[in-house]
Tab-separated table of C-alpha atoms in Angstrom:
chain	number	residue	atom	x	y	z
A	1	UNK	CA	0.000	0.000	0.000
A	2	UNK	CA	1.252	3.448	-0.876
A	3	UNK	CA	1.286	6.141	1.755
A	4	UNK	CA	-1.558	8.532	1.084
A	5	UNK	CA	-0.132	11.719	-0.441
A	6	UNK	CA	-1.577	15.133	0.165
A	7	UNK	CA	-1.340	17.488	-2.776
A	8	UNK	CA	-0.260	21.095	-2.202
A	9	UNK	CA	-2.460	22.203	-5.077
A	10	UNK	CA	-5.024	20.616	-7.316
A	11	UNK	CA	-6.329	21.496	-10.748
A	12	UNK	CA	-9.331	19.950	-12.417
A	13	UNK	CA	-8.563	19.626	-16.104
A	14	UNK	CA	-11.587	17.550	-17.046
A	15	UNK	CA	-12.756	18.581	-20.491
A	16	UNK	CA	-9.480	20.385	-21.263
A	17	UNK	CA	-7.811	18.867	-24.304
A	18	UNK	CA	-4.197	18.737	-25.418
A	19	UNK	CA	-2.101	20.790	-25.355
A	20	UNK	CA	-3.859	23.311	-23.079
A	21	UNK	CA	-4.083	20.716	-20.284
A	22	UNK	CA	-0.283	20.629	-20.275
A	23	UNK	CA	-0.098	24.434	-20.379
A	24	UNK	CA	-2.323	24.630	-17.262
A	25	UNK	CA	-0.331	21.871	-15.578
A	26	UNK	CA	2.837	23.897	-16.194
A	27	UNK	CA	1.175	27.062	-14.894
A	28	UNK	CA	0.202	25.281	-11.660
A	29	UNK	CA	3.668	23.735	-11.288
A	30	UNK	CA	5.251	27.164	-11.759
A	31	UNK	CA	3.365	28.374	-8.673
A	32	UNK	CA	4.790	25.611	-6.466
A	33	UNK	CA	8.167	25.207	-4.833
A	34	UNK	CA	10.511	22.361	-5.605
A	35	UNK	CA	9.316	19.155	-3.912
A	36	UNK	CA	5.696	20.250	-3.575
A	37	UNK	CA	2.954	18.105	-5.053
A	38	UNK	CA	0.384	19.010	-7.680
A	39	UNK	CA	-2.704	16.944	-8.369
A	40	UNK	CA	-4.200	17.256	-11.822
A	41	UNK	CA	-7.400	15.582	-12.951
A	42	UNK	CA	-7.049	14.544	-16.581
A	43	UNK	CA	-9.490	12.969	-18.995
A	44	UNK	CA	-8.958	9.386	-20.062
A	45	UNK	CA	-7.301	8.885	-23.442
A	46	UNK	CA	-4.933	11.404	-25.004
A	47	UNK	CA	-4.736	13.692	-21.924
A	48	UNK	CA	-3.610	11.016	-19.483
A	49	UNK	CA	-1.454	9.432	-22.178
A	50	UNK	CA	0.434	12.676	-22.805
A	51	UNK	CA	0.507	15.065	-19.858
A	52	UNK	CA	2.272	12.834	-17.281
A	53	UNK	CA	4.942	11.880	-19.827
A	54	UNK	CA	5.555	15.527	-20.708
A	55	UNK	CA	5.855	16.473	-17.031
A	56	UNK	CA	8.290	13.592	-16.568
A	57	UNK	CA	10.366	14.825	-19.519
A	58	UNK	CA	10.646	18.218	-17.871
A	59	UNK	CA	12.194	16.546	-14.856
A	60	UNK	CA	9.203	16.299	-12.523
A	61	UNK	CA	8.251	13.064	-10.813
A	62	UNK	CA	4.971	11.235	-11.370
A	63	UNK	CA	4.052	9.896	-7.948
A	64	UNK	CA	0.870	8.124	-8.919
A	65	UNK	CA	-1.961	8.048	-11.390
A	66	UNK	CA	-5.286	6.618	-10.417
A	67	UNK	CA	-8.468	6.251	-12.428
A	68	UNK	CA	-11.565	7.761	-10.857
A	69	UNK	CA	-15.192	6.625	-11.038
A	70	UNK	CA	-15.947	8.909	-14.002
A	71	UNK	CA	-12.958	7.412	-15.926
A	72	UNK	CA	-10.866	10.588	-15.451
A	73	UNK	CA	-7.433	10.221	-13.858
A	74	UNK	CA	-5.999	11.800	-10.734
A	75	UNK	CA	-2.282	12.300	-11.305
A	76	UNK	CA	0.111	13.376	-8.564
A	77	UNK	CA	3.201	15.230	-9.762
A	78	UNK	CA	6.116	16.237	-7.541
A	79	UNK	CA	7.772	19.403	-8.782
A	80	UNK	CA	11.459	19.073	-9.563
B	1	UNK	CA	-0.563	37.442	-10.831
B	2	UNK	CA	-3.229	35.198	-12.298
B	3	UNK	CA	-2.703	34.812	-16.041
B	4	UNK	CA	-5.789	34.989	-18.208
B	5	UNK	CA	-6.966	32.056	-20.274
B	6	UNK	CA	-6.473	34.106	-23.416
B	7	UNK	CA	-2.882	34.893	-22.432
B	8	UNK	CA	-2.128	31.226	-21.782
B	9	UNK	CA	-3.735	30.139	-25.033
B	10	UNK	CA	-2.040	32.871	-27.102
B	11	UNK	CA	1.386	31.929	-25.805
B	12	UNK	CA	0.737	28.211	-25.275
B	13	UNK	CA	3.347	27.139	-27.847
B	14	UNK	CA	5.983	29.113	-25.943
B	15	UNK	CA	4.810	27.951	-22.544
B	16	UNK	CA	4.942	24.337	-23.694
B	17	UNK	CA	8.649	24.716	-24.424
B	18	UNK	CA	10.549	23.496	-21.402
B	19	UNK	CA	13.195	26.214	-21.856
B	20	UNK	CA	10.653	29.024	-22.063
B	21	UNK	CA	7.642	28.078	-19.949
B	22	UNK	CA	5.494	30.484	-17.977
B	23	UNK	CA	8.571	32.241	-16.582
B	24	UNK	CA	10.103	32.842	-20.015
B	25	UNK	CA	6.867	34.261	-21.351
B	26	UNK	CA	6.717	36.658	-18.407
B	27	UNK	CA	10.257	37.788	-19.237
B	28	UNK	CA	9.153	38.496	-22.802
B	29	UNK	CA	6.196	40.528	-21.551
B	30	UNK	CA	8.517	42.624	-19.388
B	31	UNK	CA	11.144	43.122	-22.111
B	32	UNK	CA	11.853	46.229	-24.183
B	33	UNK	CA	13.382	45.832	-27.629
B	34	UNK	CA	14.284	48.579	-30.108
B	35	UNK	CA	14.180	47.783	-33.819
B	36	UNK	CA	16.238	50.220	-35.874
B	37	UNK	CA	14.868	50.232	-39.401
B	38	UNK	CA	11.370	49.220	-40.490
B	39	UNK	CA	12.571	47.767	-43.776
B	40	UNK	CA	13.447	44.306	-45.011
B	41	UNK	CA	14.996	43.130	-41.750
B	42	UNK	CA	12.885	45.195	-39.392
B	43	UNK	CA	9.649	43.888	-40.915
B	44	UNK	CA	9.983	40.227	-39.886
B	45	UNK	CA	11.617	41.236	-36.606
B	46	UNK	CA	8.673	43.515	-35.791
B	47	UNK	CA	6.087	40.884	-36.683
B	48	UNK	CA	7.745	38.043	-34.771
B	49	UNK	CA	8.568	40.073	-31.670
B	50	UNK	CA	5.004	41.387	-31.590
B	51	UNK	CA	3.630	37.874	-32.028
B	52	UNK	CA	5.967	36.586	-29.321
B	53	UNK	CA	4.567	39.050	-26.799
B	54	UNK	CA	7.620	41.263	-26.268
B	55	UNK	CA	5.891	43.821	-24.076
B	56	UNK	CA	7.481	47.033	-25.306
B	57	UNK	CA	8.821	47.394	-28.833
B	58	UNK	CA	10.354	50.571	-30.228
B	59	UNK	CA	10.654	50.967	-33.984
B	60	UNK	CA	12.663	53.659	-35.714
B	61	UNK	CA	12.658	54.663	-39.375
B	62	UNK	CA	12.537	58.002	-41.096
B	63	UNK	CA	11.136	56.826	-44.397
B	64	UNK	CA	7.727	56.557	-45.974
B	65	UNK	CA	6.537	53.293	-47.541
B	66	UNK	CA	7.348	53.091	-51.248
B	67	UNK	CA	6.097	50.683	-53.898
B	68	UNK	CA	9.602	49.198	-54.318
B	69	UNK	CA	9.660	48.262	-50.610
B	70	UNK	CA	6.786	45.811	-50.842
B	71	UNK	CA	8.815	43.077	-52.556
B	72	UNK	CA	10.502	42.281	-49.213
B	73	UNK	CA	9.273	44.545	-46.391
B	74	UNK	CA	6.380	42.303	-45.449
B	75	UNK	CA	5.058	44.459	-42.623
B	76	UNK	CA	3.942	47.070	-45.176
B	77	UNK	CA	0.974	46.582	-47.493
B	78	UNK	CA	0.026	48.253	-50.785
B	79	UNK	CA	-2.442	50.492	-48.979
B	80	UNK	CA	0.413	51.864	-46.850
B	81	UNK	CA	2.334	53.480	-49.712
B	82	UNK	CA	3.115	57.042	-48.697
B	83	UNK	CA	2.590	56.427	-44.970
B	84	UNK	CA	5.448	56.589	-42.463
B	85	UNK	CA	6.991	53.113	-42.209
B	86	UNK	CA	6.891	53.232	-38.417
B	87	UNK	CA	3.138	53.892	-38.418
B	88	UNK	CA	2.534	51.142	-40.955
B	89	UNK	CA	4.598	48.687	-38.887
B	90	UNK	CA	2.938	49.705	-35.632
B	91	UNK	CA	-0.521	49.114	-37.095
B	92	UNK	CA	0.341	45.516	-38.083
B	93	UNK	CA	2.100	44.780	-34.801
B	94	UNK	CA	-0.918	45.923	-32.803
B	95	UNK	CA	-3.254	44.013	-35.108
B	96	UNK	CA	-1.360	40.844	-34.190
B	97	UNK	CA	-1.089	41.717	-30.528
B	98	UNK	CA	-3.187	44.613	-29.210
B	99	UNK	CA	-1.720	44.490	-25.714
B	100	UNK	CA	1.771	45.585	-26.727
B	101	UNK	CA	3.301	48.995	-26.270
B	102	UNK	CA	4.753	50.049	-29.637
B	103	UNK	CA	6.792	53.248	-29.578
B	104	UNK	CA	7.548	54.834	-32.928
B	105	UNK	CA	10.422	57.118	-33.855
B	106	UNK	CA	10.092	58.664	-37.297
B	107	UNK	CA	13.661	59.869	-37.410
B	108	UNK	CA	17.197	59.080	-38.489
B	109	UNK	CA	19.575	57.729	-35.913
B	110	UNK	CA	22.597	59.957	-35.424
B	111	UNK	CA	25.252	60.736	-32.856
B	112	UNK	CA	23.101	63.451	-31.366
B	113	UNK	CA	20.017	61.319	-30.671
B	114	UNK	CA	21.100	57.670	-30.394
B	115	UNK	CA	22.000	57.641	-26.693
B	116	UNK	CA	18.666	59.085	-25.718
B	117	UNK	CA	16.716	56.734	-28.000
B	118	UNK	CA	18.396	53.465	-26.997
B	119	UNK	CA	18.418	54.241	-23.264
B	120	UNK	CA	16.071	51.931	-21.395
B	121	UNK	CA	15.919	49.205	-24.045
B	122	UNK	CA	17.098	45.710	-23.139
B	123	UNK	CA	18.115	44.738	-26.659
B	124	UNK	CA	18.561	46.503	-29.980
B	125	UNK	CA	18.105	45.025	-33.459
B	126	UNK	CA	20.129	46.634	-36.237
B	127	UNK	CA	18.107	46.454	-39.414
B	128	UNK	CA	19.582	49.477	-41.163
B	129	UNK	CA	20.781	49.662	-44.726
B	130	UNK	CA	23.963	51.711	-44.409
B	131	UNK	CA	27.361	51.262	-42.813
B	132	UNK	CA	27.709	54.540	-40.910
B	133	UNK	CA	24.551	53.762	-38.937
B	134	UNK	CA	25.659	50.164	-38.297
B	135	UNK	CA	28.873	51.488	-36.744
B	136	UNK	CA	26.942	54.114	-34.832
B	137	UNK	CA	24.616	51.449	-33.383
B	138	UNK	CA	27.613	49.313	-32.435
B	139	UNK	CA	29.476	52.145	-30.759
B	140	UNK	CA	26.465	53.508	-28.892
B	141	UNK	CA	25.319	50.045	-27.725
B	142	UNK	CA	28.841	49.142	-26.574
B	143	UNK	CA	29.102	52.423	-24.660
B	144	UNK	CA	25.666	51.944	-23.096
B	145	UNK	CA	26.189	48.216	-22.464
B	146	UNK	CA	23.096	47.249	-24.442
B	147	UNK	CA	23.230	43.908	-26.288
B	148	UNK	CA	22.297	44.012	-29.950
B	149	UNK	CA	21.981	41.975	-33.108
B	150	UNK	CA	23.819	43.142	-36.196
B	151	UNK	CA	22.345	42.120	-39.526
B	152	UNK	CA	22.845	42.910	-43.175
B	153	UNK	CA	21.642	41.580	-46.516
B	154	UNK	CA	22.530	42.192	-50.143
B	155	UNK	CA	21.665	40.336	-53.349
B	156	UNK	CA	21.576	36.671	-52.176
B	157	UNK	CA	23.769	37.084	-49.112
B	158	UNK	CA	23.166	37.805	-45.470
B	159	UNK	CA	25.283	38.129	-42.354
B	160	UNK	CA	24.536	38.512	-38.680
B	161	UNK	CA	26.172	38.459	-35.281
B	162	UNK	CA	25.049	39.157	-31.741
B	163	UNK	CA	27.066	41.451	-29.499
B	164	UNK	CA	27.132	41.387	-25.714
B	165	UNK	CA	29.110	44.528	-24.919
B	166	UNK	CA	32.113	43.900	-22.702
B	167	UNK	CA	31.728	40.144	-23.109
B	168	UNK	CA	31.842	39.257	-26.784
B	169	UNK	CA	33.399	40.663	-29.931
B	170	UNK	CA	31.754	43.814	-31.199
B	171	UNK	CA	31.204	44.872	-34.804
B	172	UNK	CA	34.337	47.025	-34.697
B	173	UNK	CA	36.422	44.087	-33.452
B	174	UNK	CA	35.670	42.544	-36.848
B	175	UNK	CA	35.276	45.555	-39.114
B	176	UNK	CA	37.318	48.517	-37.941
B	177	UNK	CA	35.798	51.281	-40.028
B	178	UNK	CA	32.967	51.694	-42.465
B	179	UNK	CA	33.926	50.887	-46.056
B	180	UNK	CA	34.584	53.917	-48.249
B	181	UNK	CA	31.422	55.552	-49.508
B	182	UNK	CA	30.170	53.752	-52.636
B	183	UNK	CA	32.561	50.798	-52.138
B	184	UNK	CA	29.607	48.626	-51.239
B	185	UNK	CA	26.408	49.063	-53.193
B	186	UNK	CA	23.121	49.392	-51.370
B	187	UNK	CA	20.056	47.224	-51.970
B	188	UNK	CA	18.654	49.940	-54.168
B	189	UNK	CA	21.700	49.703	-56.434
B	190	UNK	CA	22.506	46.005	-56.266
B	191	UNK	CA	19.130	44.406	-55.631
B	192	UNK	CA	18.173	41.821	-53.053
B	193	UNK	CA	16.098	38.663	-53.210
B	194	UNK	CA	13.101	39.539	-51.062
B	195	UNK	CA	12.849	36.340	-49.057
B	196	UNK	CA	16.396	36.581	-47.690
B	197	UNK	CA	15.231	39.555	-45.655
B	198	UNK	CA	12.969	37.069	-43.900
B	199	UNK	CA	15.779	34.515	-43.555
B	200	UNK	CA	18.046	36.984	-41.833
B	201	UNK	CA	15.430	38.979	-39.945
B	202	UNK	CA	13.981	35.872	-38.343
B	203	UNK	CA	17.471	34.898	-37.153
B	204	UNK	CA	17.753	38.323	-35.535
B	205	UNK	CA	14.302	38.000	-33.961
B	206	UNK	CA	15.277	34.570	-32.635
B	207	UNK	CA	18.425	36.008	-31.075
B	208	UNK	CA	16.386	38.742	-29.372
B	209	UNK	CA	13.971	36.146	-27.959
B	210	UNK	CA	16.862	33.923	-26.828
B	211	UNK	CA	18.579	36.834	-25.110
B	212	UNK	CA	15.420	37.850	-23.246
B	213	UNK	CA	14.487	34.350	-22.126
B	214	UNK	CA	18.060	33.197	-21.524
B	215	UNK	CA	17.502	30.176	-23.742
B	216	UNK	CA	20.358	28.553	-25.606
B	217	UNK	CA	23.605	30.033	-26.856
B	218	UNK	CA	23.671	33.408	-28.571
B	219	UNK	CA	25.394	34.076	-31.867
B	220	UNK	CA	28.239	35.823	-30.054
B	221	UNK	CA	31.883	35.712	-31.110
B	222	UNK	CA	30.565	34.297	-34.361
B	223	UNK	CA	29.767	35.856	-37.697
B	224	UNK	CA	27.058	33.821	-39.403
B	225	UNK	CA	26.745	34.364	-43.126
B	226	UNK	CA	24.720	32.665	-45.780
B	227	UNK	CA	24.455	32.581	-49.534
B	228	UNK	CA	20.966	31.753	-50.678
B	229	UNK	CA	21.962	30.707	-54.201
B	230	UNK	CA	24.012	27.798	-52.892
B	231	UNK	CA	21.969	27.812	-49.652
B	232	UNK	CA	25.150	27.487	-47.659
B	233	UNK	CA	25.601	28.799	-44.136
B	234	UNK	CA	29.008	29.599	-42.712
B	235	UNK	CA	30.009	30.373	-39.138
B	236	UNK	CA	33.246	32.223	-38.643
B	237	UNK	CA	34.634	32.358	-35.123
B	238	UNK	CA	35.684	35.850	-34.154
B	239	UNK	CA	37.388	37.179	-31.067
B	240	UNK	CA	37.227	40.291	-29.011
B	241	UNK	CA	40.202	42.449	-29.963
B	242	UNK	CA	42.176	44.012	-27.098
B	243	UNK	CA	42.979	46.941	-29.382
B	244	UNK	CA	39.397	47.438	-30.564
B	245	UNK	CA	38.839	51.184	-30.816
B	246	UNK	CA	35.522	50.978	-28.987
B	247	UNK	CA	35.486	47.899	-26.712
B	248	UNK	CA	39.258	47.382	-26.296
B	249	UNK	CA	41.444	48.091	-23.281
B	250	UNK	CA	42.176	51.647	-24.340
B	251	UNK	CA	39.330	52.779	-26.539
B	252	UNK	CA	40.058	55.619	-28.927
B	253	UNK	CA	36.393	56.119	-29.726
B	254	UNK	CA	34.899	57.530	-26.572
B	255	UNK	CA	32.267	59.790	-27.998
B	256	UNK	CA	30.035	59.444	-31.001
B	257	UNK	CA	30.447	61.402	-34.160
B	258	UNK	CA	28.489	61.098	-37.357
B	259	UNK	CA	30.581	59.483	-40.032
B	260	UNK	CA	30.979	61.158	-43.349
B	261	UNK	CA	27.983	60.321	-45.542
B	262	UNK	CA	25.888	59.590	-42.515
B	263	UNK	CA	22.245	59.185	-43.235
B	264	UNK	CA	21.723	62.293	-41.193
B	265	UNK	CA	23.327	64.194	-44.060
B	266	UNK	CA	20.654	62.882	-46.329
B	267	UNK	CA	18.024	64.991	-44.639
B	268	UNK	CA	16.604	67.311	-47.168
């Protein structure tokens, strides 16, 4: 079992398509300090297939991604 | 500050770049760039810097739009013939990006006014068509410590370099003095393939954006030249010269004077 993580900020990006979901993810990450955690809610499909990978490429850490009841995904990102 | 959705969407392709991001876009919004010349080089520079969201852009040119300009000066349209080039350019820049501050200077640049005009700008783009003014821009920017991009085009050829005063080679480190009057023909005498103005101007615009955002390596200590007929690009390494008359250890040029045949003499 993973330790439950508490996000420092959360952003609901349901209904926001690529690439603006990544733009908003980057905006939220820019507001945080290194090591803080952002939770983004991404739609299933292209959003969840792309945004976490892009955040990873920029050096952030993907802590977890979990599918919710409405098929959207809750993704926890630790800022680099 | 909360950024508007429109702002984030307008600049999304910058923000997506890891090297630029939200922070880089904010630097662009806070930046002030002066474009000297609203001609072949100044046109693409003006359009791209406006599109990029450079918050304050100055543009200087004395001339009015002429029919023969339209083959390469893409910021001016047929309807603008007879209008001041700076007004024509400003109109297009604001049409792309209404939130910018565009300052216009319908004037020639000369020893008497250059210090006052360039003061307060973060970066200067040289898009002028004559050697005396290129040297004047170099000398004034070196003295004021303002980074700038040199650029020139003729026929099928272009050349450019970026100067960080006190750090990298300046224009006078490479070319000591302007060539004798009439030794080098102007575009109006020799002709120029219109699209190479875009090739070179977009390199200069890119350098301005790189300088502001701190992205990548500037075209310093390097003279980049191209020939569009062969489509070859050449980089020549250059060095700061200790005996440079303007940026050397013991400069001999310490105040600006208008060179013989300066454009300021052309005033009717």
